[in-house]
Coordinates of C-alpha atoms in Angstrom, one line a residue:
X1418 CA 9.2 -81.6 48.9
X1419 CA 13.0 -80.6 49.5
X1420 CA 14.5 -77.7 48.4
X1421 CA 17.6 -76.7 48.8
X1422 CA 19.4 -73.8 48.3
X1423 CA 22.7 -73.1 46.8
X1424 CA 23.5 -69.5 46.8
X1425 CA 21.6 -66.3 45.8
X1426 CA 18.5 -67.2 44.5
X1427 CA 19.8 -70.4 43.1
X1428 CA 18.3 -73.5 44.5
X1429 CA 16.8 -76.9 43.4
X1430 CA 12.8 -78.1 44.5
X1431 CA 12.7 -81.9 44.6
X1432 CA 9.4 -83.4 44.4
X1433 CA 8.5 -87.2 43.8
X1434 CA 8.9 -86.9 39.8
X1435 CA 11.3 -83.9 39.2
X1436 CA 14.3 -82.0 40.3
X1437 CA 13.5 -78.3 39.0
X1438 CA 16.8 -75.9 39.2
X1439 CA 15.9 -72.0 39.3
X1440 CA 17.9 -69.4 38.4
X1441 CA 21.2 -71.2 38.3
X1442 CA 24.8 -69.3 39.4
X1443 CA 27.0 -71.8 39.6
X1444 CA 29.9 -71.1 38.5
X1445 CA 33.1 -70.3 40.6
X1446 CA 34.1 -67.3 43.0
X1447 CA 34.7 -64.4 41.5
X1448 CA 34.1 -65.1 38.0
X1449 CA 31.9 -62.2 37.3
X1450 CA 32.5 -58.6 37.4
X1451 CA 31.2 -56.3 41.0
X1452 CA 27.7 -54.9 40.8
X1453 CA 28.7 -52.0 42.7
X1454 CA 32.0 -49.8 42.9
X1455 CA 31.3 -47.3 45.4
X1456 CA 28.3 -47.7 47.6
X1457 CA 29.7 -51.1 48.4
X1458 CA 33.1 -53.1 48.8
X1459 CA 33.6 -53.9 45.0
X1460 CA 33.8 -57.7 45.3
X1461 CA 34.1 -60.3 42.1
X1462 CA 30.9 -61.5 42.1
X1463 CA 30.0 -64.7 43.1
X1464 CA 31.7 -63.7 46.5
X1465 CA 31.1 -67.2 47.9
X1466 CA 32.1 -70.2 46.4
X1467 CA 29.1 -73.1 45.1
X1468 CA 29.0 -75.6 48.4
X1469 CA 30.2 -78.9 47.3
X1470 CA 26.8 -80.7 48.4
X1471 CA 24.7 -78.8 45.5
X1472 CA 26.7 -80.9 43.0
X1473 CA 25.3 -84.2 43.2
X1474 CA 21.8 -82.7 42.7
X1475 CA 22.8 -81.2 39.5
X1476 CA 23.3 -84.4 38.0
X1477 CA 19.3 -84.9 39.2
X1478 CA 18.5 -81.7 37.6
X1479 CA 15.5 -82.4 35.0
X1480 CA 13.9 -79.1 34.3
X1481 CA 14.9 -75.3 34.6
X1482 CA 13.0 -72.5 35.8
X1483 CA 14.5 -69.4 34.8
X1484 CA 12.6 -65.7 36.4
X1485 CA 15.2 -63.1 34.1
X1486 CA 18.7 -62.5 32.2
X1487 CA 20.7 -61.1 34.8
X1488 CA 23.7 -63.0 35.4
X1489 CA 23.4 -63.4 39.4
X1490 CA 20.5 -65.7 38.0
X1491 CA 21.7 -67.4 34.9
X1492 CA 25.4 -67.3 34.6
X1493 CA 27.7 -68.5 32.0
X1494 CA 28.6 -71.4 33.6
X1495 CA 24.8 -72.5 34.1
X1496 CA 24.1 -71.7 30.2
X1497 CA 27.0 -74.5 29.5
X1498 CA 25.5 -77.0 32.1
X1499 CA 22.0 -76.3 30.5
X1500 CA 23.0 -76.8 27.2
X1501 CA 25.2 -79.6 27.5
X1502 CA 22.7 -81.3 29.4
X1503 CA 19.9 -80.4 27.1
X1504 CA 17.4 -79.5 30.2
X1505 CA 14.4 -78.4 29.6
X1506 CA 13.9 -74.7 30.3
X1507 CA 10.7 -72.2 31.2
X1508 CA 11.0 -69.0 31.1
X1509 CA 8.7 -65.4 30.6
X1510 CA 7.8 -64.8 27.0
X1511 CA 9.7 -61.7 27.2
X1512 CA 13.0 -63.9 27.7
X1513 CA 12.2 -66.6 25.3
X1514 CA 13.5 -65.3 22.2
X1515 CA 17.2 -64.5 24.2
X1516 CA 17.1 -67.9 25.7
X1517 CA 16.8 -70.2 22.5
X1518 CA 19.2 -67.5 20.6
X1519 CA 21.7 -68.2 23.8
X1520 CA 21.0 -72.0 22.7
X1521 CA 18.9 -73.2 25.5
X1522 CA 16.4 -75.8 25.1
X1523 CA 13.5 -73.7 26.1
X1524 CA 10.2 -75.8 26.0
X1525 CA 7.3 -73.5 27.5
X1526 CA 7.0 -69.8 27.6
X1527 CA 4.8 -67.9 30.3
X1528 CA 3.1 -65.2 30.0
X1529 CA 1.6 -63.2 33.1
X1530 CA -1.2 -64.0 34.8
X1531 CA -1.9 -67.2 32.4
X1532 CA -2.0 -70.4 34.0
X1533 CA -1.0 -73.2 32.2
X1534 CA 0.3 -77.1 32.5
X1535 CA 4.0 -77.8 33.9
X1536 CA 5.2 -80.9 35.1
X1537 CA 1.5 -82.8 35.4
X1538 CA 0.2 -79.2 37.3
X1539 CA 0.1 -75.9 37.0
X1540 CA 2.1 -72.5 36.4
X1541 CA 1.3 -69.2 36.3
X1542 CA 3.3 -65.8 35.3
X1543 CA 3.7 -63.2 38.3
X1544 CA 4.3 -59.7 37.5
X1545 CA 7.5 -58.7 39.2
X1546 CA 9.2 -55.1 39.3
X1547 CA 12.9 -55.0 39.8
X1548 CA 13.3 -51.8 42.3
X1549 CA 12.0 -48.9 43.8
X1550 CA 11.4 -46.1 41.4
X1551 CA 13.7 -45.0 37.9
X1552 CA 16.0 -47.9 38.4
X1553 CA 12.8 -50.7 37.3
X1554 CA 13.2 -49.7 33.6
X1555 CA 16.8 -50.7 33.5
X1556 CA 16.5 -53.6 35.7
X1557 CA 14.4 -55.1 33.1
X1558 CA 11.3 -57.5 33.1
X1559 CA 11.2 -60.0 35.7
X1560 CA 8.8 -62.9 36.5
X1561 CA 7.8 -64.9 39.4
X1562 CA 5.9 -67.8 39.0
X1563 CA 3.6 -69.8 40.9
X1564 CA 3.1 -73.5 41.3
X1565 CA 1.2 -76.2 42.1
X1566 CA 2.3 -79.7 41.7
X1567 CA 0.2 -82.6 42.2
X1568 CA 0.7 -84.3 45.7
X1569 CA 2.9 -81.4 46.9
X1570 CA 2.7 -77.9 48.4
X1571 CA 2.2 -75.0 46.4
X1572 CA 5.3 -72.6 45.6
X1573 CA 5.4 -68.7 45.5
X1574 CA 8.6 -67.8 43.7
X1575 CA 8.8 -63.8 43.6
X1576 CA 12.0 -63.3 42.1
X1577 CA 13.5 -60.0 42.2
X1578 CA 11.1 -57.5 43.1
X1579 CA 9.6 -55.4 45.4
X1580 CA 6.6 -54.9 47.0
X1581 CA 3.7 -54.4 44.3
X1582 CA 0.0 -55.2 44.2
X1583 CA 0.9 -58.3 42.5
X1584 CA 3.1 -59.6 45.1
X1585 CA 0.2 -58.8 47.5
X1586 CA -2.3 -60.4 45.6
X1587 CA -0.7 -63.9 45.4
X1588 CA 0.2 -63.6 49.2
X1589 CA -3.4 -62.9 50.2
X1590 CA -5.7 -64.3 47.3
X1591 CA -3.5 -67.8 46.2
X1592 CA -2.0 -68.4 49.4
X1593 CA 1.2 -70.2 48.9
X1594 CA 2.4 -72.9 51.4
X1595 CA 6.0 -72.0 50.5
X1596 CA 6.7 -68.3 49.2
X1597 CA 10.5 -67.4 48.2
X1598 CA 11.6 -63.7 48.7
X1599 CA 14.5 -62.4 47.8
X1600 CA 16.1 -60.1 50.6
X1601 CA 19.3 -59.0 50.4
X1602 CA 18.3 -55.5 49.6
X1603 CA 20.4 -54.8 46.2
X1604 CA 21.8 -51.7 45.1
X1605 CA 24.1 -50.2 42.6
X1606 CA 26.2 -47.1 42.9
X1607 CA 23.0 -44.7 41.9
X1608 CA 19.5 -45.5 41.9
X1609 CA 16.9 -46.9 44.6
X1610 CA 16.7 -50.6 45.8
X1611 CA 16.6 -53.2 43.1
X1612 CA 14.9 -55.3 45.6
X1613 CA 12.4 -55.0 48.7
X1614 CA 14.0 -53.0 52.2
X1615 CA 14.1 -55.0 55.1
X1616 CA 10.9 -53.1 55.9
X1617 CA 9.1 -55.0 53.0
X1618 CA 10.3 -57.9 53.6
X1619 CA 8.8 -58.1 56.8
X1620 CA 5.6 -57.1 55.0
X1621 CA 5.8 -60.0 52.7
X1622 CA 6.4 -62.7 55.9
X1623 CA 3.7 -60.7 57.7
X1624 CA 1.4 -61.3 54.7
X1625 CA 2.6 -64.5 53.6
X1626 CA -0.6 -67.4 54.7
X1627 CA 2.6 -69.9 55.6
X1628 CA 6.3 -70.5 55.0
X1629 CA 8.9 -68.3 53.8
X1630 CA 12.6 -68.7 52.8
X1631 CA 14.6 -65.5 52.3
X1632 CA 17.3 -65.9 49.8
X1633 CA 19.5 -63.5 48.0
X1634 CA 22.0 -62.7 50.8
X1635 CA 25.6 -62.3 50.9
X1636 CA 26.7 -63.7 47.5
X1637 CA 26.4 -60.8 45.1
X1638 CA 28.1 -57.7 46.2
X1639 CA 25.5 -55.2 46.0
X1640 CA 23.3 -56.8 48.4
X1641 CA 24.1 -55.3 52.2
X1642 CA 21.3 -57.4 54.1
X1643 CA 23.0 -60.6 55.6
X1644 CA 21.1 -63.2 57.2
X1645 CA 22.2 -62.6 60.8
X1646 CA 20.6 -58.7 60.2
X1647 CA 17.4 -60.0 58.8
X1648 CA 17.1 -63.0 61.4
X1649 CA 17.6 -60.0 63.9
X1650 CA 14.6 -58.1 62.6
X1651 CA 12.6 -61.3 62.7
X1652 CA 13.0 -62.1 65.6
X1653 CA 11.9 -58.7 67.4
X1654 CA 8.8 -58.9 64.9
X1655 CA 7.9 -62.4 65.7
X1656 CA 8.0 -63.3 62.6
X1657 CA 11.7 -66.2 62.7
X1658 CA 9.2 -69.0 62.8
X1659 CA 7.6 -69.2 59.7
X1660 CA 10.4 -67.8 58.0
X1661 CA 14.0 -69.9 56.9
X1662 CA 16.9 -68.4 56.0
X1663 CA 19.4 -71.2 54.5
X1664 CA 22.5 -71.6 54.8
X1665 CA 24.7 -71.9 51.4
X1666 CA 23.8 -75.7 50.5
X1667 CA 21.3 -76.2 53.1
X1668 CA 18.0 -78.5 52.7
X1669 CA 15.5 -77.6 53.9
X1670 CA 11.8 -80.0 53.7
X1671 CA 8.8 -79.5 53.7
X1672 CA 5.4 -80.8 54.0
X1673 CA 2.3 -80.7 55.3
X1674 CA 2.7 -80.7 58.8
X1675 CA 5.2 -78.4 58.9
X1676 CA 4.1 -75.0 57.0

């Protein structure tokens, strides 16, 4: 298996059969609005440009998995590639109805905890809450999923969220070989966290069985964790070795001998 990861939480997994984007942003710097005014530097968001090596992929793309609206996740730009490739896209129930109105060609639905067929295996529905607190409601529904593919390792996406009892559940009941946490620590002007502290993310590695890639670092402008801050606090925890943090465009594989 190879993922690679573009920028945010925007990345492709390649297996044998399939190249699955999730949560595309990938259009150019500075082509949406800041996130924050106040608490942060108000930056056009993305603040980073798309490397040039995720392009070729794109052209491999054949499926979309898409975790929620927001547009750090599904930005205009992808909505055009999407629909003028005609991918195939999964998404929550909840996001369904937006999706095909937005004229995406969405061909499965997931609701939570329901596991069903994708791509000759399986997919399940996590429950994920987008921050600490008030600021959820707003934030909106969110949905991780997890997946096992035949022949491959299995993948915990969390999406945005912090640290609930379903998070814990799949760490410590499904046991992912590869779980995905987003760990930039996002916040607008008001409000708590939209996304785990440093502090639970080092939970989630603690409790993750295997591998973990942190995403969701310096491209947005809300989020203040960068990757040497977080590689920092890994590294005094123990914890750097089971745990990547990519570089924009990097690919990272995996299999079994090396989760």
């Amino acid at each position: 298996m190879k993922i690679q990861h573009f920028r945010n939480a925007t990345m492709t997994i390649e297996t044998e059969n399939d190249v699955i984007l999730v949560d595309p942003m990938i259009g150019k710097k500075g082509t949406m609005p800041p996130f924050t005014f106040f608490r942060f530097k108000p930056k056009r968001n993305p603040i980073v440009e798309l490397p040039d090596n995720c392009r070729p992929i794109l052209e491999k793309v054949t499926h979309c998995l898409i975790t929620h609206l927001h547009p750090d996740h599904l930005d205009k730009d992808a909505e055009a590639f999407l629909k003028e490739k005609n991918i195939p896209v999964t998404c929550s129930i909840k996001d369904e109805k937006e999706l095909k109105k937005r004229g995406l060609n969405v061909v499965q639905a997931i609701d939570y905890w329901k596991r069903t067929d994708f791509l000759g295996g399986k997919i399940e529905g996590i429950p994920a809450q987008h921050g600490y607190g008030f600021v959820a409601k707003p934030a909106g529904n969110v949905m991780g999923f997890y997946i096992e593919l035949p022949n491959e390792l299995s993948v915990y996406l969390s999406s945005d969220t912090v640290y609930t009892e379903a998070v814990d559940k799949v760490l410590t009941e499904y046991k992912p070989e590869i779980s995905v946490v987003a760990a930039g620590s996002a916040q607008f002007d008001i409000f708590k966290p939209l996304l785990m502290t440093v502090e639970d993310v080092v939970k989630f590695i603690k409790n993750t069985p295997y591998k973990t890639i942190a995403n969701h670092m310096e491209a947005v402008n809300h989020c203040p964790t960068t990757r040497v801050q977080l590689k920092s606090v890994l590294e005094k925890e123990g914890l750097l070795e089971k745990t990547s943090i990519p570089e924009d465009g990097e690919i990272l594989e995996f299999n079994i001998s090396n989760v």
